[in-house]
Tab-separated table of N, CA, C and O in Angstrom:
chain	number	residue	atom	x	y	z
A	1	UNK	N	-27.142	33.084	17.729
A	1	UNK	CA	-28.352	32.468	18.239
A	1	UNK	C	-28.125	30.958	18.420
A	1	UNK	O	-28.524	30.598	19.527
A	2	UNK	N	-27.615	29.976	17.689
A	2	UNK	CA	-27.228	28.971	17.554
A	2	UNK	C	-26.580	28.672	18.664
A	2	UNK	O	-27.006	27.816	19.439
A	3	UNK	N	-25.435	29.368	18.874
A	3	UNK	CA	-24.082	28.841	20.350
A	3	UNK	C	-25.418	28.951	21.372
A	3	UNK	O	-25.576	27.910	22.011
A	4	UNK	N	-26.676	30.283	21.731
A	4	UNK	CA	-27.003	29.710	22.861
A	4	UNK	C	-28.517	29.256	22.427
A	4	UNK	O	-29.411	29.569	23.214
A	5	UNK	N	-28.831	28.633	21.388
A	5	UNK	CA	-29.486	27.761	21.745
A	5	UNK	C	-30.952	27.894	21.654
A	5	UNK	O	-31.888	27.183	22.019
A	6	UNK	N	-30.804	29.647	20.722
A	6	UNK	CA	-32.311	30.181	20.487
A	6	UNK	C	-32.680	30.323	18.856
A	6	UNK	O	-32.137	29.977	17.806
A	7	UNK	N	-33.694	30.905	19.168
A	7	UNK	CA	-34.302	31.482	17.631
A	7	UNK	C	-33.523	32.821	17.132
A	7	UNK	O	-33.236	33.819	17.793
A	8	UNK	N	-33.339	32.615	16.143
A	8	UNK	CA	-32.656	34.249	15.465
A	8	UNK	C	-33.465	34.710	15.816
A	8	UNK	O	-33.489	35.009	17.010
A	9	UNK	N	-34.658	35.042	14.897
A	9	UNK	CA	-35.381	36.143	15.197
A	9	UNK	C	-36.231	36.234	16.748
A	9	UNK	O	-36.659	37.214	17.358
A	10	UNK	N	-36.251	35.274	16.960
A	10	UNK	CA	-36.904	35.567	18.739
A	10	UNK	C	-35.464	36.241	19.321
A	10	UNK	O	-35.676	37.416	19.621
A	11	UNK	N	-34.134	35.862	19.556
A	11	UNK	CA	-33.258	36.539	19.687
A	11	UNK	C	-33.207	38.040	19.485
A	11	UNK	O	-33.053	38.844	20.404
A	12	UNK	N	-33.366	38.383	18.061
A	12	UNK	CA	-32.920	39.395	17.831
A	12	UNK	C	-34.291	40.965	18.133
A	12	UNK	O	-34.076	42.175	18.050
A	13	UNK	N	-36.004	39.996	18.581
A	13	UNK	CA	-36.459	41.031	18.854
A	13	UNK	C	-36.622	41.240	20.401
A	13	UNK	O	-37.149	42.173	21.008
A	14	UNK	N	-35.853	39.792	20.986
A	14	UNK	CA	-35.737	39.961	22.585
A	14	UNK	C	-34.457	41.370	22.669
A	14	UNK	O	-34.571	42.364	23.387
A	15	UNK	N	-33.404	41.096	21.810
A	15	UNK	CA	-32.202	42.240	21.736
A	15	UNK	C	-32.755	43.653	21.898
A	15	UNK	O	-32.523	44.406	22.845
A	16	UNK	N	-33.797	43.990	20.450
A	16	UNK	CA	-34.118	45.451	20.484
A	16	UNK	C	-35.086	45.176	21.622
A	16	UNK	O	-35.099	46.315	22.089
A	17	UNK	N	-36.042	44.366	22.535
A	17	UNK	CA	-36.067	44.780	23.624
A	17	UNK	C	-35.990	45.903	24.700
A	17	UNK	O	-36.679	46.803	25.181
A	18	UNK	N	-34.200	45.078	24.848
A	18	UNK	CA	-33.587	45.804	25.704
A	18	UNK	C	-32.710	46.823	25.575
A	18	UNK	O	-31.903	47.123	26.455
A	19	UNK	N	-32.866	47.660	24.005
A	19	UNK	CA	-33.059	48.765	24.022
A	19	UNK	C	-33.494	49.847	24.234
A	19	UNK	O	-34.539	50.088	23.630
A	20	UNK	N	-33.008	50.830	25.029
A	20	UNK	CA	-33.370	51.472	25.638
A	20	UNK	C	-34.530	52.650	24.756
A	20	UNK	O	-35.661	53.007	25.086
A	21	UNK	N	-33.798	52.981	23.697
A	21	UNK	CA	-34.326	53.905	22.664
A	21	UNK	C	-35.562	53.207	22.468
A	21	UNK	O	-36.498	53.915	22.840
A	22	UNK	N	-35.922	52.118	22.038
A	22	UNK	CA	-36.754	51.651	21.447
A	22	UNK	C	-38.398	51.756	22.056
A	22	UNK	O	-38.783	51.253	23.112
A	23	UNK	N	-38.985	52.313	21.374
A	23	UNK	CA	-40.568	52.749	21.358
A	23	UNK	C	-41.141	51.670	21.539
A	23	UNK	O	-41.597	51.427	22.657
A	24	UNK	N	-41.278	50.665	20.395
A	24	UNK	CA	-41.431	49.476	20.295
A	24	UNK	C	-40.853	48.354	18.724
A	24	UNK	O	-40.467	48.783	17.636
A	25	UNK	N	-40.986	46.958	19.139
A	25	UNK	CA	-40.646	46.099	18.141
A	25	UNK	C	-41.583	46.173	17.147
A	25	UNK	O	-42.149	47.263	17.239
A	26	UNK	N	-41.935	45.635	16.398
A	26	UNK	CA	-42.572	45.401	15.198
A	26	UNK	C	-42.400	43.855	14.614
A	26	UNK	O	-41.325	43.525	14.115
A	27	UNK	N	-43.562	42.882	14.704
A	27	UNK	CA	-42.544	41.342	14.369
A	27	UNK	C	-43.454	41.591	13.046
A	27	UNK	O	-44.023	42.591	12.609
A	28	UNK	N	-43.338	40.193	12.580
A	28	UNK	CA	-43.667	39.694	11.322
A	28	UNK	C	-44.018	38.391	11.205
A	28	UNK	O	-42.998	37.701	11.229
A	29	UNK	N	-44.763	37.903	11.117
A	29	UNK	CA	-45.026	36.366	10.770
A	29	UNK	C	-46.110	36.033	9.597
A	29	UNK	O	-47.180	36.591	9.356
A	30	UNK	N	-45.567	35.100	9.046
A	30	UNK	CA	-46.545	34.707	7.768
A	30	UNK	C	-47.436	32.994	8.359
A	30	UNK	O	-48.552	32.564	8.068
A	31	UNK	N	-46.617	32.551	9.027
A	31	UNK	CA	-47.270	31.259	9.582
A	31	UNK	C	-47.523	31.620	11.187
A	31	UNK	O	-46.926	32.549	11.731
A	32	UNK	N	-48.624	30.646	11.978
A	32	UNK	CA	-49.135	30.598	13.475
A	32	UNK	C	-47.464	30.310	14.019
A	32	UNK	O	-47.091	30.951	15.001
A	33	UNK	N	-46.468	29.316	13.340
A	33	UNK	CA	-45.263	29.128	14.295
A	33	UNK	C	-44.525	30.395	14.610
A	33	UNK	O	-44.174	30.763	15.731
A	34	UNK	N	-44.283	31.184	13.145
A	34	UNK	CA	-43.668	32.445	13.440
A	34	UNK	C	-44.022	33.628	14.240
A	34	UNK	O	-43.277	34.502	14.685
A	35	UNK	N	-45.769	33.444	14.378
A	35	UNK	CA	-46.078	34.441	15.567
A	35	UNK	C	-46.006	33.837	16.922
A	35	UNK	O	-45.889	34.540	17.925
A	36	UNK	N	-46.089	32.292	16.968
A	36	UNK	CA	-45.530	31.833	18.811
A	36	UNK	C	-44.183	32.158	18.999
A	36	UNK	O	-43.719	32.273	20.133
A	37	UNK	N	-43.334	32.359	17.722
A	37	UNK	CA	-41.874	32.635	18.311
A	37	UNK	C	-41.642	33.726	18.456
A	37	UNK	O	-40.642	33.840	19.164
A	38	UNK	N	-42.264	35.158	17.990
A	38	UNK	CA	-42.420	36.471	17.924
A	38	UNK	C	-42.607	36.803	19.044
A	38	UNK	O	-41.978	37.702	19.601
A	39	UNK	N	-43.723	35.964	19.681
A	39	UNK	CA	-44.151	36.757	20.858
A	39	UNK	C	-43.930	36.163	22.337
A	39	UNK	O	-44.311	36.791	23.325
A	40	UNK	N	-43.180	34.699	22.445
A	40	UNK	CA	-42.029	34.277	22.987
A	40	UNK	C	-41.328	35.270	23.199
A	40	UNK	O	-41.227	35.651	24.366
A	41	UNK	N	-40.799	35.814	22.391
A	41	UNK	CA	-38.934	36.702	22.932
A	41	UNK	C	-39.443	37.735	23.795
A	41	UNK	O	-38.679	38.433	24.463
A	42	UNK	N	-40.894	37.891	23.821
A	42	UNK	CA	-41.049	39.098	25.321
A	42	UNK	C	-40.734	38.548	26.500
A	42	UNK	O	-40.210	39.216	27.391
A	43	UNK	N	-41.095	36.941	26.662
A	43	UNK	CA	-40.979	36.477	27.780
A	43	UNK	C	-39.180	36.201	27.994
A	43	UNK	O	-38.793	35.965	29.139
A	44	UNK	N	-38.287	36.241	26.996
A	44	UNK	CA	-36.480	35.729	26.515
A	44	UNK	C	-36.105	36.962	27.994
A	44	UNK	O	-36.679	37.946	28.460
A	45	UNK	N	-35.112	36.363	28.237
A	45	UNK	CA	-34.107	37.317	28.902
A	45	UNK	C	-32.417	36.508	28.254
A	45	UNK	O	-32.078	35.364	27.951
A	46	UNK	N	-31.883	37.572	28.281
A	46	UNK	CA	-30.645	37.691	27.423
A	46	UNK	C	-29.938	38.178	28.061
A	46	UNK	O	-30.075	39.279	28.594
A	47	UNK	N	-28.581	37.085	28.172
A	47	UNK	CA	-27.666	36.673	29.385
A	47	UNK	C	-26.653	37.463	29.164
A	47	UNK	O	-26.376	37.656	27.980
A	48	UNK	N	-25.829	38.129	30.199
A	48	UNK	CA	-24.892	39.094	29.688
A	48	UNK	C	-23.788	38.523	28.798
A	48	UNK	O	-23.215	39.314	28.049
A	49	UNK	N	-23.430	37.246	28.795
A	49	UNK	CA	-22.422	36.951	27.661
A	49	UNK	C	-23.331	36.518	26.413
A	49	UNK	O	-22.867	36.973	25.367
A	50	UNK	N	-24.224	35.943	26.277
A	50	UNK	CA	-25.176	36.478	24.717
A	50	UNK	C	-25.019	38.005	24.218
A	50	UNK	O	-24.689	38.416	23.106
A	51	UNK	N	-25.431	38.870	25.643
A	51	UNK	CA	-25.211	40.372	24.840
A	51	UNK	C	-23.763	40.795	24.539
A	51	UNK	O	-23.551	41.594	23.626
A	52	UNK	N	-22.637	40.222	25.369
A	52	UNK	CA	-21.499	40.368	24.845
A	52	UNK	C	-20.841	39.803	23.405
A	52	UNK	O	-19.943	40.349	22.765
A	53	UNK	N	-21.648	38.369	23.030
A	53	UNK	CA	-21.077	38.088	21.538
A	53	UNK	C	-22.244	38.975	20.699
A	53	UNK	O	-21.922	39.327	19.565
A	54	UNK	N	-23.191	39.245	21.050
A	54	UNK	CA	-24.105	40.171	19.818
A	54	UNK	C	-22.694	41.329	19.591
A	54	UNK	O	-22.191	41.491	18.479
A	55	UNK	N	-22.183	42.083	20.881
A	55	UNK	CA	-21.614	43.181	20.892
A	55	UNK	C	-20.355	43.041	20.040
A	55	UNK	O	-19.942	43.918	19.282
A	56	UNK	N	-19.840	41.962	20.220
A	56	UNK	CA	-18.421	41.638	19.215
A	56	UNK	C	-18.665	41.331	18.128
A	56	UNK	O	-17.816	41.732	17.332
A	57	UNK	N	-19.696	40.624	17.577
A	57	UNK	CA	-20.309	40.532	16.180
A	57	UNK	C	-20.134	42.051	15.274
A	57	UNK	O	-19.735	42.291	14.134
A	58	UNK	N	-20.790	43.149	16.710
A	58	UNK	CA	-21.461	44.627	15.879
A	58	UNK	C	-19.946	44.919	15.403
A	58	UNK	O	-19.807	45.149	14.202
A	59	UNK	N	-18.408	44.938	16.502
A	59	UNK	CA	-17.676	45.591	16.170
A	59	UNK	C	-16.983	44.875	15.097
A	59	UNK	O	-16.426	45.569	14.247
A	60	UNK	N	-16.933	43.745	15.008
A	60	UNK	CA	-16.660	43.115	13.732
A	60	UNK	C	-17.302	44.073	12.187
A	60	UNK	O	-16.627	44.487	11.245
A	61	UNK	N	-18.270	44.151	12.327
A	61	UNK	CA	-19.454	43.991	11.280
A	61	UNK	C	-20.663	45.245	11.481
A	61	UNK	O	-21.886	45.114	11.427
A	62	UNK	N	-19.554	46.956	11.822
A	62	UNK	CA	-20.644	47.875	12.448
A	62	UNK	C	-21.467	48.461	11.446
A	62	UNK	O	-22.206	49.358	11.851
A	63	UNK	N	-21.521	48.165	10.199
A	63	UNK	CA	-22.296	48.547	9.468
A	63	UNK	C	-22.346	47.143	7.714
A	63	UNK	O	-21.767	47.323	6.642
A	64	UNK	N	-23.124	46.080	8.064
A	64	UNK	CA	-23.057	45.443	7.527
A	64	UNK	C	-24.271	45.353	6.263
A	64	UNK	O	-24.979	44.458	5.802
A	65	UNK	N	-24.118	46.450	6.067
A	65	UNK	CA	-24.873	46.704	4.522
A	65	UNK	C	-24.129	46.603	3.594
A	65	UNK	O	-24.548	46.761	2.448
């Protein structure tokens, strides 16, 4: 999120997004800032080399529990 310049978590619920599977997101916010950034990432589009380092991260790190 950092290299381009966004929010993790606005990042990461613009990501499940554009999942295909996905029904829907689910955010979370405890403060008014965390729900403007929540609901920001609907408007995010995510550039094919952003989705390419998410993708090299996963194979690094495919189950990082």
């Amino acid at each position: 999120a950092r290299k381009h310049g966004m929010d993790p978590s606005a990042m990461a619920i613009a990501f499940c997004l554009t999942r295909p599977f996905m029904a829907s997101v689910i955010i979370g916010a405890t403060t008014m800032e965390q729900l403007k950034i929540n609901i920001s990432a609907a408007e995010l589009k995510l550039s094919a080399e952003l989705i390419d380092d998410i993708a090299a991260i996963h194979r690094d790190f495919p189950m990082p529990i």
